Each structure stands twice: as C-alpha cells, then as structure tokens.
Short mmCIF file of N, CA and C in Angstrom, two decimals:
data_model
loop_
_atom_site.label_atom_id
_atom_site.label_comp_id
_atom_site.label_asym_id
_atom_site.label_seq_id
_atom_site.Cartn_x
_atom_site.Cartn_y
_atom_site.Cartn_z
N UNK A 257 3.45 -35.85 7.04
CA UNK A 257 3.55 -35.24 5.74
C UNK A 257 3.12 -33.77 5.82
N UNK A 258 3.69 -32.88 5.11
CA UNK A 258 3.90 -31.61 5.21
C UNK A 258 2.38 -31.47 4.08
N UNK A 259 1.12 -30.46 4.78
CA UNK A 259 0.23 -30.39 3.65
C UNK A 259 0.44 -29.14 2.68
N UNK A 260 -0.26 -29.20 1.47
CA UNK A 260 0.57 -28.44 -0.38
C UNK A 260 -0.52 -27.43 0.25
N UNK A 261 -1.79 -27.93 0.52
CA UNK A 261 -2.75 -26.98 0.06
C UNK A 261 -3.48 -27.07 -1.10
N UNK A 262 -2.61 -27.16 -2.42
CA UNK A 262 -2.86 -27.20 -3.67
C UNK A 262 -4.56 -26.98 -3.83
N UNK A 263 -5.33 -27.50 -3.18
CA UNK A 263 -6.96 -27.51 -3.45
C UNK A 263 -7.67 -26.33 -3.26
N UNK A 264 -6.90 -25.39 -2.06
CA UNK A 264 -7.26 -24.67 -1.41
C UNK A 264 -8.01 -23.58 -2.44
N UNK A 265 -9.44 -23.01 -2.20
CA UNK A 265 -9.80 -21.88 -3.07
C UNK A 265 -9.55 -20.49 -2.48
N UNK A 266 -9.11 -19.65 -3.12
CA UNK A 266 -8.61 -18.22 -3.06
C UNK A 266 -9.51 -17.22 -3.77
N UNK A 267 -9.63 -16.28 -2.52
CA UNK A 267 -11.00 -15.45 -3.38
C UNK A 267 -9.84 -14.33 -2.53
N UNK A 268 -10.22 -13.63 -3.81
CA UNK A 268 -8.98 -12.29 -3.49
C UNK A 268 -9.76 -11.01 -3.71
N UNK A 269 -8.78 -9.83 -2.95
CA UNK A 269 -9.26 -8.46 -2.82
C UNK A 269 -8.08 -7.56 -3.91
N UNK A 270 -8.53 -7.01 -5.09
CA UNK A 270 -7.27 -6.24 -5.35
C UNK A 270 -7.55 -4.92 -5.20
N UNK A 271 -6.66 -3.77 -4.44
CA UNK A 271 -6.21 -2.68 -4.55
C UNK A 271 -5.52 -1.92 -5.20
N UNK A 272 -5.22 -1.05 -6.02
CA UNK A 272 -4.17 -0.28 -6.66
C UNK A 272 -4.74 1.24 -5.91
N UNK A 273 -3.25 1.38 -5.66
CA UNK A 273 -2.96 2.76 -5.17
C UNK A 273 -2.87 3.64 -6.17
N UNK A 274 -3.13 4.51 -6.55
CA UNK A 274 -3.05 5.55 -7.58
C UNK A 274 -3.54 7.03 -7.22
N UNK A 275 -3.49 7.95 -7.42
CA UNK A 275 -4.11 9.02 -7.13
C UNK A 275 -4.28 9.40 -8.55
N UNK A 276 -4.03 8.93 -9.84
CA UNK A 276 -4.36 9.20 -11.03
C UNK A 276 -5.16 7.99 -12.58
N UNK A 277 -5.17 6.97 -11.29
CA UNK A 277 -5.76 5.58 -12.17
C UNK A 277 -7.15 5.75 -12.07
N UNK A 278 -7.74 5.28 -13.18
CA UNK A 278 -9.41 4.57 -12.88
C UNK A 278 -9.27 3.16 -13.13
N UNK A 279 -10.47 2.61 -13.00
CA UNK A 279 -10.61 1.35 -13.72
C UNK A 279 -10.45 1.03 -15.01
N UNK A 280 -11.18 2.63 -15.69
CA UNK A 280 -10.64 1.92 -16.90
C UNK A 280 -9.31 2.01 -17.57
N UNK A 281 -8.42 2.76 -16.91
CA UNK A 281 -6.46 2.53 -17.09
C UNK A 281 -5.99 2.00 -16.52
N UNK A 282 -6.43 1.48 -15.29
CA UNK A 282 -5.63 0.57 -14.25
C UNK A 282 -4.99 -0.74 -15.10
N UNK A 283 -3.89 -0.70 -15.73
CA UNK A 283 -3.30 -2.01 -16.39
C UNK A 283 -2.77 -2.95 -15.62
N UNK A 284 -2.36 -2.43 -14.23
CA UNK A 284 -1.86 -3.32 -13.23
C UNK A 284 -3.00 -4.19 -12.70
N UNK A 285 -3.87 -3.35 -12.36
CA UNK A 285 -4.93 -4.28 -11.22
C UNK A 285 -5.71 -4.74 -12.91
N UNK A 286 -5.97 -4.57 -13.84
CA UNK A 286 -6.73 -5.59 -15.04
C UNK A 286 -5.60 -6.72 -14.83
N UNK A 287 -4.35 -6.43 -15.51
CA UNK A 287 -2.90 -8.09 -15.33
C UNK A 287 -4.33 -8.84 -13.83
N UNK A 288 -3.79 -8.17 -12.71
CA UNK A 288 -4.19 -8.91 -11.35
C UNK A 288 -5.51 -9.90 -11.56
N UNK A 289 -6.23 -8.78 -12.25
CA UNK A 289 -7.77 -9.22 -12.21
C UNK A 289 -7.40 -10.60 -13.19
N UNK A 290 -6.98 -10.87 -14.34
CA UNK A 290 -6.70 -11.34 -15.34
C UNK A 290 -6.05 -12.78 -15.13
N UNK A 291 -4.87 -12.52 -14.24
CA UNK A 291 -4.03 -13.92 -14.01
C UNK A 291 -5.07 -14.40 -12.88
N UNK A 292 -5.51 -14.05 -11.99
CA UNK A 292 -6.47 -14.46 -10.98
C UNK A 292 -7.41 -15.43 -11.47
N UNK A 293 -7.72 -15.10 -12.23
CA UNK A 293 -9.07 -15.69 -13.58
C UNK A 293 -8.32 -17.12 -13.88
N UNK A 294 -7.33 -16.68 -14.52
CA UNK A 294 -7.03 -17.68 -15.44
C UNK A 294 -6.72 -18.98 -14.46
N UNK A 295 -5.97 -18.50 -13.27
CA UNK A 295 -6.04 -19.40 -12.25
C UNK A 295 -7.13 -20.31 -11.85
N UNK A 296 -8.03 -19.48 -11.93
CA UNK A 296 -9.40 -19.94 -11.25
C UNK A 296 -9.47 -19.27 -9.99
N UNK A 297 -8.60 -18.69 -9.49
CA UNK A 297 -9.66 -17.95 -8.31
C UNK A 297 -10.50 -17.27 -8.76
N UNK A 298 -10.96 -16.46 -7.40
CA UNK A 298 -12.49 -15.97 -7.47
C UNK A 298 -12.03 -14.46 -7.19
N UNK A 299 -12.21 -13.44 -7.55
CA UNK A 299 -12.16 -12.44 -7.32
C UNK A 299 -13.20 -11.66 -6.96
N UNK A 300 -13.32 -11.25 -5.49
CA UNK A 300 -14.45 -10.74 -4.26
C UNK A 300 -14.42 -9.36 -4.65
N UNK A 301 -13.29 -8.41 -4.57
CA UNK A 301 -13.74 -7.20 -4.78
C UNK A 301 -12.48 -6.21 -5.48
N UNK A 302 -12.73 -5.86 -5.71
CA UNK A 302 -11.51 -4.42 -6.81
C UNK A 302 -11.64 -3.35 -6.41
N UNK A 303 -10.82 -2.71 -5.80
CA UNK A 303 -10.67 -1.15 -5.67
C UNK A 303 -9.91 -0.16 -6.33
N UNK A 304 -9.77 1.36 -6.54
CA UNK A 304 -8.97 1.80 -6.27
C UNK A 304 -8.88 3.25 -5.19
N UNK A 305 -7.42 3.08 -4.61
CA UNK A 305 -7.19 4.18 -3.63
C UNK A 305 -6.49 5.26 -3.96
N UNK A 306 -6.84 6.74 -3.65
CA UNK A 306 -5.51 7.83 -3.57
C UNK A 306 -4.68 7.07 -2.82
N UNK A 307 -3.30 7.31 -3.16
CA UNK A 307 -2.21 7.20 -1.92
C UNK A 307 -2.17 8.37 -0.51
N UNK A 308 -3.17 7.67 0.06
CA UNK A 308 -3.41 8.54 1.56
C UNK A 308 -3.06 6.97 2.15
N UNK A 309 -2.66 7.21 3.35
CA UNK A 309 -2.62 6.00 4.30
C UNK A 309 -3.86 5.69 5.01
N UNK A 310 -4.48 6.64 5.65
CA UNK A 310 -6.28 5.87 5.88
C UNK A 310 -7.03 5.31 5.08
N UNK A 311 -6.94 6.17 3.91
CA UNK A 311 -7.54 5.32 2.86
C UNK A 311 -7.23 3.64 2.66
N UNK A 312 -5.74 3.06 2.43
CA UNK A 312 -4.81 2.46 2.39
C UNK A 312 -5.34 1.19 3.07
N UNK A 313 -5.07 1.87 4.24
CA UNK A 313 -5.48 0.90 5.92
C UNK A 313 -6.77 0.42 5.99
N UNK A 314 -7.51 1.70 5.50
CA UNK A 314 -9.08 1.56 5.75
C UNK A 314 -9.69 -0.09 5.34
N UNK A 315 -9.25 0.25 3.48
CA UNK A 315 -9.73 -1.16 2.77
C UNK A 315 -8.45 -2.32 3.45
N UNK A 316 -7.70 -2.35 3.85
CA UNK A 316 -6.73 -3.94 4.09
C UNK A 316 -7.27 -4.38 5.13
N UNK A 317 -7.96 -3.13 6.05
CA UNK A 317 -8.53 -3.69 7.62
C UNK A 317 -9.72 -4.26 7.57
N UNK A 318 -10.74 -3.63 6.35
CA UNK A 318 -12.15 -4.02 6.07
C UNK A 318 -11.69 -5.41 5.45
N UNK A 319 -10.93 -5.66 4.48
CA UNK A 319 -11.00 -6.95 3.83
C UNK A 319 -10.42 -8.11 4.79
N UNK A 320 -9.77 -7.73 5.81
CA UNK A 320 -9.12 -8.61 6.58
C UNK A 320 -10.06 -9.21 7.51
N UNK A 321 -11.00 -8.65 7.97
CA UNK A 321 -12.13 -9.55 8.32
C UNK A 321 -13.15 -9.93 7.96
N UNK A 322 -13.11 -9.83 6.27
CA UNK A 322 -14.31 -10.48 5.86
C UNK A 322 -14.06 -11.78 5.52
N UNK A 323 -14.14 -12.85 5.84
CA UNK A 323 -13.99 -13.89 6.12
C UNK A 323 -14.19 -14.62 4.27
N UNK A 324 -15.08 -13.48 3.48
CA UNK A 324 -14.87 -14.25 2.16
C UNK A 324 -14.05 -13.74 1.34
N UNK A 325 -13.02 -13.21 2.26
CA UNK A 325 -11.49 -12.58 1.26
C UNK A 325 -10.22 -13.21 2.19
N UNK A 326 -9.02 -14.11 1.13
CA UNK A 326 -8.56 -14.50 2.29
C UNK A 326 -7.16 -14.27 1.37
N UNK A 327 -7.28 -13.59 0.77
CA UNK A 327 -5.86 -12.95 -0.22
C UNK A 327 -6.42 -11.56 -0.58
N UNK A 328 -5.24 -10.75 -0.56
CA UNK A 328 -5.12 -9.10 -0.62
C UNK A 328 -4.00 -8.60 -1.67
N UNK A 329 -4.40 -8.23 -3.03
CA UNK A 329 -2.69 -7.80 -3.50
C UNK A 329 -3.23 -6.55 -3.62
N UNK A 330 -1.99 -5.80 -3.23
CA UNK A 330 -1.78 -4.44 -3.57
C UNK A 330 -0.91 -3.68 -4.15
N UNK A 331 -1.47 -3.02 -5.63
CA UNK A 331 -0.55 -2.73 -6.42
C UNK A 331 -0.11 -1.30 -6.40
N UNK A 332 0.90 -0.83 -6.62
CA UNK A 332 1.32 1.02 -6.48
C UNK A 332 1.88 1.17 -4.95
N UNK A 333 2.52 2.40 -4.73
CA UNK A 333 2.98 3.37 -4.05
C UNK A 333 3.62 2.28 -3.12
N UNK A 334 4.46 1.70 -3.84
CA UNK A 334 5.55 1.09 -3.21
C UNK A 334 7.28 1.68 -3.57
N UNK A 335 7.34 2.88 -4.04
CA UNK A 335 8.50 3.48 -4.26
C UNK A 335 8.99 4.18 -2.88
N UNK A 336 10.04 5.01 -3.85
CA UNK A 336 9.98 6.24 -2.63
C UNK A 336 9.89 7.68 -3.26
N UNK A 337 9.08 7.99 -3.98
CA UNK A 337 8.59 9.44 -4.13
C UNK A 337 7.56 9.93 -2.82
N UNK A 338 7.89 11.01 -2.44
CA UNK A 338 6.76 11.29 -1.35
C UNK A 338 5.27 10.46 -1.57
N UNK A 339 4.85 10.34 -2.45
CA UNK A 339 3.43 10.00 -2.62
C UNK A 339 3.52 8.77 -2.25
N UNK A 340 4.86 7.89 -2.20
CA UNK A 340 4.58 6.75 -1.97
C UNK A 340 4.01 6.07 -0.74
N UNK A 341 2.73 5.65 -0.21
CA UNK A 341 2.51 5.68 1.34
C UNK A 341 2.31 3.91 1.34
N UNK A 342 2.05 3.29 0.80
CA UNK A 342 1.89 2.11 0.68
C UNK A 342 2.66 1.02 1.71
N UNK A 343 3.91 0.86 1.15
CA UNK A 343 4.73 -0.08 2.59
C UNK A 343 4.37 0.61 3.73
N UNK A 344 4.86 2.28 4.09
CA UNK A 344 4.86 2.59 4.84
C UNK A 344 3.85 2.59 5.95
N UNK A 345 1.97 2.37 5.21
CA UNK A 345 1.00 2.09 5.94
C UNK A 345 0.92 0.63 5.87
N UNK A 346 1.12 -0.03 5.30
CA UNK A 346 1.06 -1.40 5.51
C UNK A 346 1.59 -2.71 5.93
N UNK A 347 2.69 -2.25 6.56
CA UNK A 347 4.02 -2.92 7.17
C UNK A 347 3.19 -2.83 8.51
N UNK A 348 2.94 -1.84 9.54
CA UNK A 348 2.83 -1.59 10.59
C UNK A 348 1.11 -2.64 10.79
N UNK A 349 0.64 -2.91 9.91
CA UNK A 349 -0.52 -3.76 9.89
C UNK A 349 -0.21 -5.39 10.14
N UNK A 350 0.97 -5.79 9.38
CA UNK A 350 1.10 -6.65 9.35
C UNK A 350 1.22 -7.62 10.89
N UNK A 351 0.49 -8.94 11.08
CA UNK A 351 0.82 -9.62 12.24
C UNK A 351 2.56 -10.48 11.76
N UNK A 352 2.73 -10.88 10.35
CA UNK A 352 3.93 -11.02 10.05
C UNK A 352 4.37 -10.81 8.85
N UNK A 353 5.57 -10.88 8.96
CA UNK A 353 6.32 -9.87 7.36
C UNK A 353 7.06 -11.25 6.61
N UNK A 354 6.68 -11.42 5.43
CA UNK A 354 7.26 -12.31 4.39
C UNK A 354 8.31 -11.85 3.83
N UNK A 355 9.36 -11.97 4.66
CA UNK A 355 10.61 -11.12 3.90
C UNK A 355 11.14 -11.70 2.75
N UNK A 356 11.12 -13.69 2.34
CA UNK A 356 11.63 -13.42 1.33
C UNK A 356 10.64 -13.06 0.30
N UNK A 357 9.65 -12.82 0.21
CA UNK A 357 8.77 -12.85 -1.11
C UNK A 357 9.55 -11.28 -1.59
N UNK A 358 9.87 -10.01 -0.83
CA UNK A 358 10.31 -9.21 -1.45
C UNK A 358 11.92 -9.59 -1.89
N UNK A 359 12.44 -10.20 -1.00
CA UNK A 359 14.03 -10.29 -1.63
C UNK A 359 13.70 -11.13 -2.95
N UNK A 360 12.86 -12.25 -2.91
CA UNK A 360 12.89 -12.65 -4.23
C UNK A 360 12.23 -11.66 -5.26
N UNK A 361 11.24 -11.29 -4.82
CA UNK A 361 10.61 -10.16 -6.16
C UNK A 361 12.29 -9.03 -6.70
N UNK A 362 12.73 -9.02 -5.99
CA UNK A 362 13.96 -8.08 -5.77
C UNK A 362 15.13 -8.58 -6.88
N UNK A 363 15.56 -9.90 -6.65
CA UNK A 363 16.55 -10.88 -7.24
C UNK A 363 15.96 -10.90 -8.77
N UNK A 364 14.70 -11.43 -8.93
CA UNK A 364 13.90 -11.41 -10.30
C UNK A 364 14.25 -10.49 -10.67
N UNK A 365 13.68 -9.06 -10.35
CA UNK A 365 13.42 -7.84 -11.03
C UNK A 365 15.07 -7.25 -11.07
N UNK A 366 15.74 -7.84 -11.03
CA UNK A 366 17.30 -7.37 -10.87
C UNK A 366 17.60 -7.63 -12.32
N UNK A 367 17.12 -9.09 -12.61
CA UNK A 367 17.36 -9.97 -13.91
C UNK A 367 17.17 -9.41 -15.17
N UNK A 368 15.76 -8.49 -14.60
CA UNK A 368 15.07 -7.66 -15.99
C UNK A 368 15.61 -5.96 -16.00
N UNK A 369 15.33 -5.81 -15.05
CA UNK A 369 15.54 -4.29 -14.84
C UNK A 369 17.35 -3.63 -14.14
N UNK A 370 18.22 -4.37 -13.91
CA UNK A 370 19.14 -4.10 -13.09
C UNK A 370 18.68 -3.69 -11.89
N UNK A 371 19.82 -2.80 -11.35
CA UNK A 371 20.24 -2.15 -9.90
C UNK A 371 18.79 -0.93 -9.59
N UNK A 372 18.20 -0.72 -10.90
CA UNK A 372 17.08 0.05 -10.18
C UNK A 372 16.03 -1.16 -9.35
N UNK A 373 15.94 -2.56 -9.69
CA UNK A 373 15.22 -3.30 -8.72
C UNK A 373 15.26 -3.23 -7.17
N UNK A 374 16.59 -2.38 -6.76
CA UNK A 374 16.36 -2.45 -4.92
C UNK A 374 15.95 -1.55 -4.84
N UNK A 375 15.02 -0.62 -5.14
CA UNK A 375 14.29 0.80 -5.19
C UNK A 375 12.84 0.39 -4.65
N UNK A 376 12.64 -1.38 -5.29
CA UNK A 376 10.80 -1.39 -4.81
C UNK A 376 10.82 -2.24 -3.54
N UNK A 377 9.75 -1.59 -2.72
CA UNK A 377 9.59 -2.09 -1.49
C UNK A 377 8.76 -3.24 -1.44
N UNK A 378 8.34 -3.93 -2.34
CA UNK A 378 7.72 -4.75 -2.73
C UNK A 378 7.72 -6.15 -1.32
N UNK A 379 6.89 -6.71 -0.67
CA UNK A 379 6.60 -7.23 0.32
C UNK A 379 5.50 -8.19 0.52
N UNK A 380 5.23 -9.18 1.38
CA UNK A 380 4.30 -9.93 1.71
C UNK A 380 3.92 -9.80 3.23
N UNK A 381 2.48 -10.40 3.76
CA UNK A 381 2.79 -10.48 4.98
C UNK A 381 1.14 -10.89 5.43
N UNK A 382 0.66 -10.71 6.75
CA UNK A 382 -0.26 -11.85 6.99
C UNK A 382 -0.70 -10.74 8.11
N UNK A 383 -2.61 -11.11 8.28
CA UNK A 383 -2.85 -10.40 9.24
C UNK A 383 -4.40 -10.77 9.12
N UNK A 384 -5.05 -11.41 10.39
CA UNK A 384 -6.14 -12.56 10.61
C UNK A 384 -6.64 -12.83 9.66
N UNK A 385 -5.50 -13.77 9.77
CA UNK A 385 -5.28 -15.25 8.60
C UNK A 385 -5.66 -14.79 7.14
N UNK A 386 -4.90 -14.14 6.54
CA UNK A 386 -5.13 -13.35 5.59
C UNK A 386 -3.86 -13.11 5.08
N UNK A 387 -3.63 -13.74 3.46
CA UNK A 387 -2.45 -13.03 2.89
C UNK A 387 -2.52 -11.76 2.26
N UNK A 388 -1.44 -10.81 2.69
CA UNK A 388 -1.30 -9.53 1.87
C UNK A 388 -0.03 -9.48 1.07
N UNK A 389 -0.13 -9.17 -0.19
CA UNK A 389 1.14 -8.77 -1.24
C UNK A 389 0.98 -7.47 -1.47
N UNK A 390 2.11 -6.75 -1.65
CA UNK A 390 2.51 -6.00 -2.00
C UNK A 390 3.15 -5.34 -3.14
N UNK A 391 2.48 -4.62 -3.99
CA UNK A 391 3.74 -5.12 -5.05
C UNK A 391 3.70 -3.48 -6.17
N UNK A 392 4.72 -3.56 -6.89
CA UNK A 392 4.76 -1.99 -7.31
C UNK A 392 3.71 -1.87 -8.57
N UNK A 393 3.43 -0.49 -8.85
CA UNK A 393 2.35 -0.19 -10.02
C UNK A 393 2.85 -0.99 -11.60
N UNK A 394 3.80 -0.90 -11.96
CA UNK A 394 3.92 -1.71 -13.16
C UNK A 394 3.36 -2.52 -13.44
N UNK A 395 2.88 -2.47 -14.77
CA UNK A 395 2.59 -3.75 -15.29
C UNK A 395 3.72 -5.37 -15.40
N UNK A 396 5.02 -4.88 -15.75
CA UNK A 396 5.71 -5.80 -15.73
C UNK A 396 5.99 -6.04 -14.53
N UNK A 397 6.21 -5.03 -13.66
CA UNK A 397 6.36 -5.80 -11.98
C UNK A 397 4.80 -6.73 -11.56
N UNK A 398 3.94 -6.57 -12.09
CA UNK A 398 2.74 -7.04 -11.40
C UNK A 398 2.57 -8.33 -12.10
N UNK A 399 3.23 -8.76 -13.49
CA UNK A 399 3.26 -9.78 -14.02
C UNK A 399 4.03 -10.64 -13.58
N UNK A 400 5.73 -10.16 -13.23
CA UNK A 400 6.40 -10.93 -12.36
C UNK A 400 6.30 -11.38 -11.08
N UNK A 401 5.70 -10.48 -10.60
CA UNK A 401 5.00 -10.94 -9.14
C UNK A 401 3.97 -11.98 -9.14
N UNK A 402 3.27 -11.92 -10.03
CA UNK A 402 1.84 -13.29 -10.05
C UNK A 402 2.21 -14.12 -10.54
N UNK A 403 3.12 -14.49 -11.40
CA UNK A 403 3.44 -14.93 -12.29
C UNK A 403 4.78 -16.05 -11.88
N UNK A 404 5.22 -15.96 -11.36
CA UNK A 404 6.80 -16.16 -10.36
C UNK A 404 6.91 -16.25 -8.73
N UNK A 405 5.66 -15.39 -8.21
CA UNK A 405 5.81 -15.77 -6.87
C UNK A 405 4.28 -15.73 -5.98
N UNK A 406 3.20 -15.38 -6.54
CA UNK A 406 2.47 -15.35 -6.09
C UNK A 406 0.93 -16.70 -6.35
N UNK A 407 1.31 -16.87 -7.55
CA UNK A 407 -0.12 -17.96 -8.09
C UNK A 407 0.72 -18.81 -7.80
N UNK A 408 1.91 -19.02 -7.96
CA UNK A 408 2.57 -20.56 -7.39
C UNK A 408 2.53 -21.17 -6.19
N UNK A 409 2.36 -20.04 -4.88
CA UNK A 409 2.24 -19.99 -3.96
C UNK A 409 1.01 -19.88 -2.70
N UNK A 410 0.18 -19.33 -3.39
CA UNK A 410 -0.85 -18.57 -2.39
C UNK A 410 -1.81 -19.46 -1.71
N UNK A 411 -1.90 -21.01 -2.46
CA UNK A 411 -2.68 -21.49 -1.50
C UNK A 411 -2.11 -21.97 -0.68
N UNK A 412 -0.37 -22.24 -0.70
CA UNK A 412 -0.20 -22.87 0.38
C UNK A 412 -0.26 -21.53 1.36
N UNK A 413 0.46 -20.61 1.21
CA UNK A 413 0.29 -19.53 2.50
C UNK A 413 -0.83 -19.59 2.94
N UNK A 414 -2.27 -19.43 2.17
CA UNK A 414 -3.44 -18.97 2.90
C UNK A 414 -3.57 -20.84 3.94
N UNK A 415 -3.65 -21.44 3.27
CA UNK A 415 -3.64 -22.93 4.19
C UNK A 415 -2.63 -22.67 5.03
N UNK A 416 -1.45 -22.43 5.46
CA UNK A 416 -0.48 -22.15 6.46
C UNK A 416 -1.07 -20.96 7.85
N UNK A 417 -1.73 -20.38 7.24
CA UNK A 417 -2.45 -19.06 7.59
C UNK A 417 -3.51 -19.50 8.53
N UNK A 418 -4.30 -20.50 7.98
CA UNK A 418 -5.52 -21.25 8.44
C UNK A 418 -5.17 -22.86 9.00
N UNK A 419 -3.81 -22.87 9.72
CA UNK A 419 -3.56 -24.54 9.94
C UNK A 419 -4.07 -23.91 11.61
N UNK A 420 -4.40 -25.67 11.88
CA UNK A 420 -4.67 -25.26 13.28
C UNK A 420 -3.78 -25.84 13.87
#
C-alpha cells in the first residue's frame, strides 16, 4: 500500500521577496501565514527579503537544515522584470524540480487570468528533505497556490521526502 502521509505535521518557513514589502503590507505572506493556521500547521519562521539572490539563497539554505522546518514557500520575484531573482536563485538549489506543480499552478491561473498565466515561473522542488514552493507575489496567486495545490498536498511530499 502506497503511504497518504495525511498525519504528517508541517512546520513551515515563509519568505516573500519584496524590496518594497514589510510585514505589515505583506498580503501575500499574511494569506500564507493564514491558510497555514487554518490547516493546522505550525509556522517556524517568517521573513522578508530584497530581491538580491544571496539574500534569497542565504534564508532557503539556513532553513533547509534546520531540521524543525520541513516546508519552505516563497512568495514574489517570480516574474520577469529585472528585479525578478527568485526562480533564477532557486532552481539551481534545488536537489529536484516539481515540474508539474508549476504547469498546474499555470493551467489554474490560465482559468482566472488568461494567457498572461505563462509569464509566472511559479515552481516546486526539494532539497535535504525539504519541500520548497515557489510562487508569485499576488495575493490571488498565493491563494490559488495553497489553496489548490499546496495544503492538499504537502504532507504527502514532505513524507515522500523523508521515506526511507
């Protein structure tokens, strides 16, 4: 028998990229903080980053081995305006890339938004034993993302993550 996970507890790290957010405007990472809750996970720590790529790297590499964070979403600088550094530092981290979680975030956001949906680089992916999402600054993208592909999912990845 194939195991759900379903039991599994999830204590998560959220990031938002911004070079112009605080905490107290961040509407994306509050949604994050918010559906997390309602779930019942546990939420370990909240940041936010300029869109620099050390910065970026810095916190996904620190949270990736703290052993009491075993989910990562990261919201912003998943476009392509120069500022956007996000996929671009965080792809190359990855030990593996969840390609469909972006084609599906992609297909969804097609539904609501049209043909501007293949614009977000929006992504998943894994790196010691650790899920990372990816996902753009919107509020409505960050709702569809938790909402549709990520709380439905995450304990089985992090249990997939952690099978021996």
């Amino acid at each position: 028998m194939h195991p759900t996970h379903h039991q599994l507890p999830i204590r998560a790290a959220i990031l938002t990229v911004s070079d112009t957010r605080t905490k107290a405007d961040d509407r994306g990472g509050q949604c994050i903080q918010s559906l997390l809750q309602e779930a019942s996970f546990e939420l370990v720590d909240y940041q936010i980053s300029k869109d620099e790529p050390l910065d970026i790297a810095n916190h996904v590499k620190k949270w990736c081995v703290d052993h009491t964070i075993n989910t990562i979403i990261v919201t912003g600088g998943t476009g392509f305006t120069p500022r956007d550094q996000t996929y671009d530092t965080l792809l190359p981290l990855f030990e593996k890339e969840m390609m469909g979680f972006g084609e599906l975030f992609r297909t969804l956001s097609y539904e609501e938004i049209g043909p501007k949906a293949m614009f977000s680089r929006a992504t998943a992916g894994s790196r010691d034993k650790t899920a990372i999402y990816l996902l753009p600054g919107s509020t409505n993208a960050v709702t569809l993302a938790m909402t549709k592909l990520i709380l439905p999912t995450v304990q089985h990845f992090v249990g997939e993550l952690n099978r021996v």
